[in-house]
Every structure is written in C-alpha cells, then in structure tokens.
Short mmCIF file of C-alpha atoms in Angstrom, two decimals:
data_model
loop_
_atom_site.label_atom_id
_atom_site.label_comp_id
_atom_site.label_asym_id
_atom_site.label_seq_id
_atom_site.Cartn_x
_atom_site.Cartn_y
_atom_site.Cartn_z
CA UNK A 1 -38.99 45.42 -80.06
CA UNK A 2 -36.89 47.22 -77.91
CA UNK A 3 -34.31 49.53 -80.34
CA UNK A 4 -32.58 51.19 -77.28
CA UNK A 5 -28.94 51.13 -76.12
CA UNK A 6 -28.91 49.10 -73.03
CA UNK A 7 -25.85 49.46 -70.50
CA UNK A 8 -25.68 46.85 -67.71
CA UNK A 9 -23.62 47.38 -64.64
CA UNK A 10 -22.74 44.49 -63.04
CA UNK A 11 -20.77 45.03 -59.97
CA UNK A 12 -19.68 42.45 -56.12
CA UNK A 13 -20.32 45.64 -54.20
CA UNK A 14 -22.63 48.76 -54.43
CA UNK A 15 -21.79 49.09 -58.03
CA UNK A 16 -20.97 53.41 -57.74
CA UNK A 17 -18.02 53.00 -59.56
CA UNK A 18 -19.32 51.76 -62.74
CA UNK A 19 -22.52 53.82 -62.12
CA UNK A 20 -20.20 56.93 -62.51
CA UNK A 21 -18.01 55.66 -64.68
CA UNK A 22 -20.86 55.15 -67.12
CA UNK A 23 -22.61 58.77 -66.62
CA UNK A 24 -19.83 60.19 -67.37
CA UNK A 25 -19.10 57.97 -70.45
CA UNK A 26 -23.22 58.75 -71.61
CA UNK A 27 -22.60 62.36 -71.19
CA UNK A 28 -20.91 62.78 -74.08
CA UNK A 29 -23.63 61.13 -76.45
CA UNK A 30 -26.55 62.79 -75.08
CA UNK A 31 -28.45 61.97 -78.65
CA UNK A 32 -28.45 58.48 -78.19
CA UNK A 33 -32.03 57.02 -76.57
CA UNK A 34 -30.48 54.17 -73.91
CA UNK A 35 -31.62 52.48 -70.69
CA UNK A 36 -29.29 51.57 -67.85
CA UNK A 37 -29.91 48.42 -65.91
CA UNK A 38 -28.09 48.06 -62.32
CA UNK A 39 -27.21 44.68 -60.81
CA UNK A 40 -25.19 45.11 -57.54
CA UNK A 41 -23.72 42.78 -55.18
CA UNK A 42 -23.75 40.22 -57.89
CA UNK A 43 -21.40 37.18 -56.18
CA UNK A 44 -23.11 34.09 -58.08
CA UNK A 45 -22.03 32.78 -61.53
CA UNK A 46 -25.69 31.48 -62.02
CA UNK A 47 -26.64 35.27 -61.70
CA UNK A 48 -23.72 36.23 -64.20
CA UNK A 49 -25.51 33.55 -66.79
CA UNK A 50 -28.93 34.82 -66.11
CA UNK A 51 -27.57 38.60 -66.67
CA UNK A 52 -25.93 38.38 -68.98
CA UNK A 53 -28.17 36.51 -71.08
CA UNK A 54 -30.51 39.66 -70.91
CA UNK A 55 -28.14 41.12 -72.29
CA UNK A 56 -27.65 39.26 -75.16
CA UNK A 57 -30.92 40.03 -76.49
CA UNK A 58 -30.48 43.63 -76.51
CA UNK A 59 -27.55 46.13 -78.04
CA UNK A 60 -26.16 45.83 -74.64
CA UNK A 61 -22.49 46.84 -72.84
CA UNK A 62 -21.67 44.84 -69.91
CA UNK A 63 -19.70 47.17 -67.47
CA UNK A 64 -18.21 45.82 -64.70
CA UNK A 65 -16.67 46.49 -61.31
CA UNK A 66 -15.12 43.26 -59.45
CA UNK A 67 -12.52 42.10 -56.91
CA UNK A 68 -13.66 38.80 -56.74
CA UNK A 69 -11.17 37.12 -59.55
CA UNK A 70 -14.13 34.09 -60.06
CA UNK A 71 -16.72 36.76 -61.03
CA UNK A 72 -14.41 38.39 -63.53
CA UNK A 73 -13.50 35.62 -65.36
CA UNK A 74 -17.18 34.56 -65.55
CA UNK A 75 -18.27 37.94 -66.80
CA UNK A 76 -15.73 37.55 -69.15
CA UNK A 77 -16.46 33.78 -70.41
CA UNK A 78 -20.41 34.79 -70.36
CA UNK A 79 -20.02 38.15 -72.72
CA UNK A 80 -17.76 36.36 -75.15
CA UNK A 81 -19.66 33.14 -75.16
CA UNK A 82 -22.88 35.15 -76.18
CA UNK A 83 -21.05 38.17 -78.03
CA UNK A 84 -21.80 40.59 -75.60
CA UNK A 85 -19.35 43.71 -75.48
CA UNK A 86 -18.08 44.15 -72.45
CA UNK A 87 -15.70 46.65 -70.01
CA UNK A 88 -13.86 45.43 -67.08
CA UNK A 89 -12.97 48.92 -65.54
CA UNK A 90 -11.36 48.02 -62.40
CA UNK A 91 -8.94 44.92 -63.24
CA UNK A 92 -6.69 47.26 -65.29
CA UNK A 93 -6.22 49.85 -62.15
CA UNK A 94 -6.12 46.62 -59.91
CA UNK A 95 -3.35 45.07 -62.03
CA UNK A 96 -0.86 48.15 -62.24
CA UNK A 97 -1.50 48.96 -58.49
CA UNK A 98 -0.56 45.64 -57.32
CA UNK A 99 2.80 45.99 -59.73
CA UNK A 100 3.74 49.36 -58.58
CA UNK A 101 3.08 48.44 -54.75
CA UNK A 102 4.41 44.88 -55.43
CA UNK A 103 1.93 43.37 -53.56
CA UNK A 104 -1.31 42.00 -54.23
CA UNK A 105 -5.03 43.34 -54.52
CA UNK A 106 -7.12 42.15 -50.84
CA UNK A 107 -9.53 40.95 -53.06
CA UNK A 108 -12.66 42.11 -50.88
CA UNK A 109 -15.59 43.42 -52.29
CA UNK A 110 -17.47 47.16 -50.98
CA UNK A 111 -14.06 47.60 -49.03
CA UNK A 112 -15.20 51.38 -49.75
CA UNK A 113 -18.52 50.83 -48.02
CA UNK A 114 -18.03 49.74 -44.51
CA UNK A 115 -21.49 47.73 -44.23
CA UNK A 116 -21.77 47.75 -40.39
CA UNK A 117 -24.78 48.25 -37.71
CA UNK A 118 -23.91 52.23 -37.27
CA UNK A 119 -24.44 52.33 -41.42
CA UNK A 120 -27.82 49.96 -41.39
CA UNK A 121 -28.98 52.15 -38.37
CA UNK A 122 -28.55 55.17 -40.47
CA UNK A 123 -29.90 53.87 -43.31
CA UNK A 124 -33.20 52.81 -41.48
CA UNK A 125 -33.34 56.18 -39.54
CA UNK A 126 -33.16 57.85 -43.10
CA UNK A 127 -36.10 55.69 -44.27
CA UNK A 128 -38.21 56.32 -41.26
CA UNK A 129 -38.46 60.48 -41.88
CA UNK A 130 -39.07 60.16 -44.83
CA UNK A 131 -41.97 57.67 -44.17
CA UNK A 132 -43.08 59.24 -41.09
CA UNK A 133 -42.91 63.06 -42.96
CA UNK A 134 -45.32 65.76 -42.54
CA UNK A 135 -48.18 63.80 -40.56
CA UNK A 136 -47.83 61.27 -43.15
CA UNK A 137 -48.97 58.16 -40.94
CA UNK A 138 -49.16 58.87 -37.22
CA UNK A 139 -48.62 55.14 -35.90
CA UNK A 140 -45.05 55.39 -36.24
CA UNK A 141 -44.71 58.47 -33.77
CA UNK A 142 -44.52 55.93 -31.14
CA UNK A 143 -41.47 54.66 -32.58
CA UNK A 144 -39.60 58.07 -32.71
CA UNK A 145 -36.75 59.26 -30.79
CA UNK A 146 -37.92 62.81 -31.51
CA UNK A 147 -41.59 63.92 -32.87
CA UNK A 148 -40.80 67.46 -34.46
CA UNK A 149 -43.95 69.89 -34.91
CA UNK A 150 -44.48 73.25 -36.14
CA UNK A 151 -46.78 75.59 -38.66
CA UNK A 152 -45.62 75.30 -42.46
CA UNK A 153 -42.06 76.62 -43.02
CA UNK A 154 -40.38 76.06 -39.84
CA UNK A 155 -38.08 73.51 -41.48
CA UNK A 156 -39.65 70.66 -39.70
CA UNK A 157 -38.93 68.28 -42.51
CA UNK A 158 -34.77 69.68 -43.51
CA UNK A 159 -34.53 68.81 -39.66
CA UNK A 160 -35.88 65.61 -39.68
CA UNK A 161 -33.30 64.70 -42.67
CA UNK A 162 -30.51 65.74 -40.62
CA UNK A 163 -31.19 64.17 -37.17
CA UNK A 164 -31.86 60.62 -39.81
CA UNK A 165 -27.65 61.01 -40.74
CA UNK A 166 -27.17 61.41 -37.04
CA UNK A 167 -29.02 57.48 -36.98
CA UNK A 168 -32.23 59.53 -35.01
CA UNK A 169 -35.61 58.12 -36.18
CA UNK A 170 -37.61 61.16 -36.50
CA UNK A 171 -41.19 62.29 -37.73
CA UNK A 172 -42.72 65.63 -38.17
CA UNK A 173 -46.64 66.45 -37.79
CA UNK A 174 -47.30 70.06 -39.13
CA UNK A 175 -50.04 71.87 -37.16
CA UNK A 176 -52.87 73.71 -38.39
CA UNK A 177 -55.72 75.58 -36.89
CA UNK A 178 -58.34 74.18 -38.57
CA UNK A 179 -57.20 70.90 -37.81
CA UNK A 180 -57.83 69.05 -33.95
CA UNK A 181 -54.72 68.06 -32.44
CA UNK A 182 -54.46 64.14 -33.34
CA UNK A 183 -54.40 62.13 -29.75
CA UNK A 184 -51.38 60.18 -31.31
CA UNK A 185 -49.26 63.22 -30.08
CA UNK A 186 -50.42 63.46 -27.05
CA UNK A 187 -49.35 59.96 -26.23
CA UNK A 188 -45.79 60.73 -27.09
CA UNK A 189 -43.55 61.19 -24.18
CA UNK A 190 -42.79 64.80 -23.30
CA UNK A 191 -39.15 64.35 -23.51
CA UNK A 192 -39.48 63.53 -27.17
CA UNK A 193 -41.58 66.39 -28.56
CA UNK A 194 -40.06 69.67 -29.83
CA UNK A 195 -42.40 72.27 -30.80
CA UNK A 196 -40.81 75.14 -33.86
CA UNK A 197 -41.46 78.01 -34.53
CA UNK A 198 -40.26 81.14 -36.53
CA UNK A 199 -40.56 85.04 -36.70
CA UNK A 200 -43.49 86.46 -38.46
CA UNK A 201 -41.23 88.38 -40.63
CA UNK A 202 -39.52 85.13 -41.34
CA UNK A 203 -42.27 83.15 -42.12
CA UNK A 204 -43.51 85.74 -44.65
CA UNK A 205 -40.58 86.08 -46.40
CA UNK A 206 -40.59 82.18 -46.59
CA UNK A 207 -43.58 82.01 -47.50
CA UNK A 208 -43.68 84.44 -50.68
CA UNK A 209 -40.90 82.74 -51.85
CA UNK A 210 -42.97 79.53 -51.49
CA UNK A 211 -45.68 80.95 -53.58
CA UNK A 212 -43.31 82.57 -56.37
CA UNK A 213 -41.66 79.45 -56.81
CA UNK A 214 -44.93 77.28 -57.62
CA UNK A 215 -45.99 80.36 -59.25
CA UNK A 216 -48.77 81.64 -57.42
CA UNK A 217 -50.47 84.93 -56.23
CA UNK A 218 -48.88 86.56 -53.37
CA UNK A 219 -52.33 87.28 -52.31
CA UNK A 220 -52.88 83.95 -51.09
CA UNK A 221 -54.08 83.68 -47.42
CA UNK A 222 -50.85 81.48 -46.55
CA UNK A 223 -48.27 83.88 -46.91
CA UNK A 224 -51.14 86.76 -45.17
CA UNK A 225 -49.48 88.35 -41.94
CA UNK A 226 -52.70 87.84 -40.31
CA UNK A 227 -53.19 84.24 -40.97
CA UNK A 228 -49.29 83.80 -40.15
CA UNK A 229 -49.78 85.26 -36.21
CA UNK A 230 -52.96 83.17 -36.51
CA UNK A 231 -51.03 79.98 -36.81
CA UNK A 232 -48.40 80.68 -34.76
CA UNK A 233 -50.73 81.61 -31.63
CA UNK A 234 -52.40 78.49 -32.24
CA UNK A 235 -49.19 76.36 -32.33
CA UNK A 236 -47.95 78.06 -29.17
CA UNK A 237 -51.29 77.19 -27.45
CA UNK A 238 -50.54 73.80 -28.27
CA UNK A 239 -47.13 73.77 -27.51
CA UNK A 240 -48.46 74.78 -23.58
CA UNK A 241 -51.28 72.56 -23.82
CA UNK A 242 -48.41 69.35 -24.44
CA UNK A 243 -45.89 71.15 -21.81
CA UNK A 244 -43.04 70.54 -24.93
CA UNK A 245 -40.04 72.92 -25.37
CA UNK A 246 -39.97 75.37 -27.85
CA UNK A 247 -37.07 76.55 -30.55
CA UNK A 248 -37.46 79.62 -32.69
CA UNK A 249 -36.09 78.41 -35.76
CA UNK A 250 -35.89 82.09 -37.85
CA UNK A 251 -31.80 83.00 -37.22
CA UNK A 252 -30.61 79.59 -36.61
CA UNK A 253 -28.90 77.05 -39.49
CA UNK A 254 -30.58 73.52 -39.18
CA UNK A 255 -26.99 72.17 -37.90
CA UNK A 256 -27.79 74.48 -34.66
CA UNK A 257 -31.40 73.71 -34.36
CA UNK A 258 -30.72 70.26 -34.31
CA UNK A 259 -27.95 70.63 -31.69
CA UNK A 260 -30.13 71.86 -29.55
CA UNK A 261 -32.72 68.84 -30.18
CA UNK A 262 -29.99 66.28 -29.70
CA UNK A 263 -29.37 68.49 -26.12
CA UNK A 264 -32.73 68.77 -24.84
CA UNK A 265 -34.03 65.27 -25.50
CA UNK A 266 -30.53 63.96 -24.84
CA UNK A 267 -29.66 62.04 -27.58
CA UNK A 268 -26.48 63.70 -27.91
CA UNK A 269 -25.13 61.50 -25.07
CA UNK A 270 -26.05 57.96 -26.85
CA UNK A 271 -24.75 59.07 -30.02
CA UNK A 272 -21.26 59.95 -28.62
#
C-alpha cells in the first residue's frame, strides 16, 4: 500500500500556478515523504470524476486552478462527495478582483499562456536541438535551418538552445579526428553550416575545468595543448574541405555568436 502524501493539481490551463503554489506550500514540511500528480488542461467533468476518484484512494489534496465556473463547482461536488480535501486557490483572488474592479472575471482559461503558432514553433524548435544534439541522429540535419559544428567546448550545444527560443531548428555534430566526416554533412546546403571554433588558450582553460568538475586528472589527453591544436587543425581542414564560414567563439557571449549565425545564414530577416 501506498502510505505517501499525494497532492493532485488539477488545473483548465498549464496548471503553473498551483504547481508553485504547492512547492512553496511543501517547502516548509520537507520531512514529509509525498508524491505530486499533475493533471493540466483538465476541461471535462468525466475527467474531474475519474481524478478525483484516484484521489480518493490515497491521503490526497486536490489543488486547483480554474476559470471555467463548471469545472469548479465539479471539483468541488467530486472532493466532497468522496471526502477528498481540497483547495480552490484562484476563485478567492478571482472573487475580490471582480468586486474591487466591479466587473467580472473573462472567464478564459491559459489567458497567461498565449497558445499560438509562434509559441508551438518554438516549442518544436526547442525539441528538435535537443533531439538532434551532439551528432545524436544525423537524419534530421536535413531538416535544420542551421547545422552547427565544432571540436568539444566550442559551445555548439548552449548555441543550439538559444537559436531553438529564436523558433530556429538547429543540430550540432561535434568533430573529431579520429572520426570520418559523416556524408550526412556534406549534403547539407552550404548556407546552413557554421563551423566554431575557439583559442587554444581558451579551449584549455575550458577544458581543465571540464575535467575538475567530473573529477578527473588534468593529465588527460583532452585538455593536452597538443591534442587541442590537433583538433582544431583538423576541424579547420574540414571547415575548407565543406567551403562553410567560420566563428571563433573564445571572446564572444553566445547572444553574439548567434547574431552572427542568424546574419550569415539569414535567418535574421524571416524572424523579424
């Protein structure tokens, strides 16, 4: 049998509200062993039944963020029909907001989340670097706007993250000598590949920090100067081989690197 605390947020929206609402209520009994369960854009009374009757067979708090006047009073009905405690955290703020305005509540649910194609776009943009990270799976570089590659620590990846806010489908392929050149890059259009780079110095620096942090020996042939100039004279052979521009990465913040992506590929027109 299950002997934990479980806290249900039931929300018509994204459900952030309670989510917070309820960290910040849990952070004050840290001792307490509990499990949160999440149920968002809940806008069906069957699924209030079906919820809430999981609940009922656990110690269980509903909480509960809704707009939607025919969800609240179900949520209500259901907890109290099957003794379920319950919150309603919003109607109370609704209620003396719509007396001191005098007016009432629009009653629309994630008015704070403007669902619309630019947020979807970013969403899947956001979803595709992180799929189509370090080399991961080469068959989507033919779906990027931008194919980003580069030696180890030439912030291939913090770039890719960045351009996917900006709603620009990005994937990164690191390069390594030892390692052929995969023909999937050569079939990418020249106007969408960006080869990095970084000082030696740099990369050293980056590197031993790298090492420290997962608690290895600085020894180790990754962070060695030689092997660094080794890798970077390959990537630069390959950068000349594919004809691609080159950035230098080492005194530039990932908002200016990825300026000058958006400029050279000229994506920074469309997204205006």
């Amino acid at each position: 049998m299950d002997n934990r605390y479980h806290i249900f947020i039931v929300s018509d929206s994204l459900g952030e509200t309670a989510t917070h609402v309820a960290k910040a209520a849990m952070n004050q009994f840290l001792n307490k062993d509990y499990i949160v369960k999440k149920y968002n854009y809940v806008r069906d009374e069957n699924a209030v039944e079906e919820i809430v009757m999981e609940a009922s067979r656990h110690k269980s708090v509903v909480l509960f963020t809704t707009v939607l006047d025919e969800m609240r009073i179900k949520l209500i009905s259901s907890c109290e029909q099957h003794n379920v405690t319950y919150h309603d955290i919003l109607s109370p703020v609704l209620n003396q907001f719509a007396e001191f305005f005098a007016d009432k509540p629009v009653g629309k649910p994630g008015t704070m989340y403007k669902l619309d194609d630019d947020y979807f776009e970013r969403v899947a943009a956001i979803e595709f670097a992180v799929k189509y990270d370090d080399g991961k799976d080469l068959r989507g570089l033919k779906y990027a706007d931008v194919v980003l590659l580069g030696i180890s620590r030439t912030s291939k990846t913090p770039l890719s993250m960045y351009l996917s806010h900006k709603n620009v489908k990005v994937a990164n392929v690191p390069l390594v000598p030892e390692i052929p050149v995969a023909k999937e890059i050569f079939q990418v259009p020249k106007n969408k590949l960006i080869g990095l780079t970084n000082s030696p110095d740099k990369l050293n620096e980056i590197r031993m920090e790298r090492l420290k942090s997962l608690g290895l020996s600085s020894d180790v042939e990754y962070a060695n100067m030689d092997r660094i100039l080794q890798e970077l004279d390959y990537a630069e052979k390959v950068y000349k081989q594919l004809g691609c521009p080159i950035i230098n990465v080492a005194n530039k913040a990932i908002e200016e690197t990825a300026s000058i992506i958006l400029e050279i590929t000229g994506l920074n027109m469309k997204l205006k």
